[in-house]
Short mmCIF file of C-alpha atoms in Angstrom, two decimals:
data_model
loop_
_atom_site.label_atom_id
_atom_site.label_comp_id
_atom_site.label_asym_id
_atom_site.label_seq_id
_atom_site.Cartn_x
_atom_site.Cartn_y
_atom_site.Cartn_z
CA MET X 1 86.28 95.49 41.22
CA ILE X 2 89.38 97.25 39.85
CA TYR X 3 91.08 96.89 43.22
CA LEU X 4 90.42 93.13 43.26
CA THR X 5 91.78 92.81 39.71
CA LEU X 6 94.94 94.72 40.65
CA VAL X 7 95.46 92.54 43.71
CA LEU X 8 95.02 89.36 41.66
CA VAL X 9 97.46 90.60 39.01
CA ALA X 10 99.99 91.54 41.70
CA VAL X 11 99.68 88.11 43.34
CA ALA X 12 100.06 86.35 40.00
CA LEU X 13 103.13 88.45 39.21
CA LEU X 14 104.66 87.68 42.60
CA VAL X 15 104.07 83.95 42.08
CA CYS X 16 105.75 84.13 38.65
CA VAL X 17 108.77 85.96 40.07
CA LYS X 18 109.15 83.44 42.90
CA LEU X 19 108.85 80.55 40.45
CA ALA X 20 111.48 82.06 38.16
CA TYR X 21 113.80 82.58 41.12
CA ARG X 22 113.40 78.94 42.20
CA ILE X 23 114.12 77.72 38.67
CA GLU X 24 117.27 79.84 38.43
CA ALA X 25 118.37 78.76 41.92
CA ARG X 26 118.50 75.17 40.65
CA ARG X 27 119.50 75.63 37.01
CA LEU X 28 122.61 77.79 37.44
CA PRO X 29 124.30 75.58 40.06
CA THR X 30 123.67 72.59 37.81
CA LYS X 31 125.42 74.35 34.95
CA GLN X 32 128.25 75.58 37.18
CA ALA X 33 128.81 72.04 38.49
CA ARG X 34 130.03 71.02 35.03
CA PHE X 35 133.18 73.06 35.68
CA LYS X 36 133.81 72.46 39.40
CA ASP X 37 136.54 69.84 38.93
CA ARG X 38 138.66 72.05 36.71
CA GLU X 39 141.69 73.91 37.88
CA ASN X 40 140.82 77.57 38.47
CA LEU X 41 143.40 79.43 36.39
CA ASN X 42 143.91 83.17 36.43
CA VAL X 43 143.03 84.93 33.19
CA GLU X 44 146.67 85.84 32.53
CA GLU X 45 147.49 82.14 32.53
CA ILE X 46 144.57 81.39 30.22
CA TYR X 47 145.89 83.96 27.77
CA GLN X 48 149.45 82.56 27.99
CA ARG X 49 148.36 78.93 27.54
CA TYR X 50 145.75 79.37 24.85
CA PHE X 51 145.99 82.72 23.08
CA SER X 52 149.53 84.12 23.32
CA GLU X 53 150.54 82.77 19.90
CA SER X 54 147.27 83.76 18.24
CA GLY X 55 148.21 87.35 17.46
CA LEU X 56 145.23 88.59 19.46
CA LYS X 57 145.93 91.42 21.86
CA LYS X 58 146.17 90.30 25.47
CA GLU X 59 144.03 93.12 26.88
CA LYS X 60 141.24 92.46 24.40
CA VAL X 61 141.24 88.71 24.99
CA ILE X 62 141.17 89.14 28.77
CA ASP X 63 138.43 91.78 28.53
CA ILE X 64 136.15 89.63 26.36
CA TRP X 65 136.98 86.52 28.42
CA MET X 66 135.80 88.28 31.59
CA LYS X 67 132.66 89.55 29.87
CA ILE X 68 131.88 86.06 28.59
CA ALA X 69 132.33 84.53 32.05
CA GLN X 70 130.15 87.21 33.63
CA THR X 71 127.45 86.78 30.99
CA LEU X 72 127.45 83.00 31.42
CA HIS X 73 127.58 83.25 35.25
CA LEU X 74 130.65 81.02 35.29
CA GLU X 75 134.06 81.45 36.90
CA PRO X 76 136.47 82.84 34.28
CA GLY X 77 139.31 80.63 35.49
CA ARG X 78 137.33 77.45 34.96
CA LEU X 79 136.34 78.19 31.38
CA ARG X 80 138.50 76.87 28.57
CA PRO X 81 138.70 77.89 24.90
CA THR X 82 137.63 74.37 23.94
CA ASP X 83 134.31 74.68 25.80
CA ARG X 84 131.62 73.95 23.25
CA PHE X 85 128.29 75.73 23.00
CA ASP X 86 126.46 72.45 22.42
CA ALA X 87 128.14 70.55 25.27
CA GLU X 88 129.89 72.20 28.21
CA LEU X 89 128.09 75.53 27.73
CA ALA X 90 124.78 74.06 26.57
CA PRO X 91 121.55 74.89 28.38
CA VAL X 92 120.68 72.64 31.29
CA ARG X 93 118.10 70.06 30.21
CA GLY X 94 114.69 70.15 31.79
CA TYR X 95 114.48 73.92 32.17
CA HIS X 96 112.39 75.72 29.61
CA VAL X 97 113.83 79.16 30.24
CA GLU X 98 116.08 81.43 28.24
CA ASP X 99 119.69 80.44 28.76
CA GLU X 100 122.77 82.63 29.11
CA LEU X 101 123.83 81.74 25.56
CA ILE X 102 121.14 84.15 24.38
CA ASP X 103 122.74 86.80 26.59
CA LEU X 104 126.13 85.97 25.06
CA GLU X 105 124.70 86.52 21.58
CA GLU X 106 123.33 89.88 22.71
CA LEU X 107 126.72 90.83 24.17
CA ALA X 108 128.44 90.04 20.89
CA ARG X 109 125.80 91.79 18.83
CA ASP X 110 125.78 94.93 21.00
CA GLN X 111 129.52 95.32 21.60
CA PHE X 112 130.80 94.02 18.27
CA LYS X 113 128.22 95.29 15.82
CA ASP X 114 130.70 95.32 12.95
CA ARG X 115 131.71 91.69 13.59
CA TRP X 116 128.31 90.25 14.46
CA GLN X 117 127.46 89.15 10.93
CA MET X 118 130.83 87.41 10.70
CA VAL X 119 130.15 85.58 13.97
CA LYS X 120 126.78 84.41 12.68
CA ALA X 121 128.30 83.29 9.39
CA ALA X 122 131.22 81.50 11.07
CA LYS X 123 128.92 79.60 13.46
CA PRO X 124 131.63 79.13 16.10
CA SER X 125 131.28 75.89 18.03
CA ASN X 126 133.49 76.80 20.99
CA LEU X 127 134.81 79.80 22.94
CA SER X 128 138.10 79.94 21.07
CA GLN X 129 136.40 80.23 17.68
CA PHE X 130 133.95 82.77 19.08
CA ILE X 131 136.75 84.97 20.45
CA HIS X 132 138.86 84.67 17.30
CA VAL X 133 136.00 85.82 15.09
CA LEU X 134 135.15 88.70 17.45
CA LEU X 135 138.70 89.95 17.87
CA HIS X 136 140.37 89.09 14.57
CA GLU X 137 141.65 92.27 12.96
#
């Protein structure tokens, strides 16, 4: 009886994992397609175009930019500071799974503990605001 229960639990777990994989295999490409028509800039160029006059340190901006792109599973060169959390970066409709924006919150909370409350209070609407609050000294 215990053996049968373990087999049933294992099968149910395997089905759940396969289902989750199928959902992700469709959801992420849909999100990534939002950015496919953009020019793929290198991160140095992104800093020069959008952040060089901000007073933020280049190394810090590039580091957080790369971490954001990795967390969101998006190409760093296709992201722009004006990308909004409720539009370009919003969860894909029709998928009731946790989105990468939750992971981005966790990244900010874990790596910028001292700034996390300021981020929450500022309620940034786009990547530029998010980065400025995180890195402002």
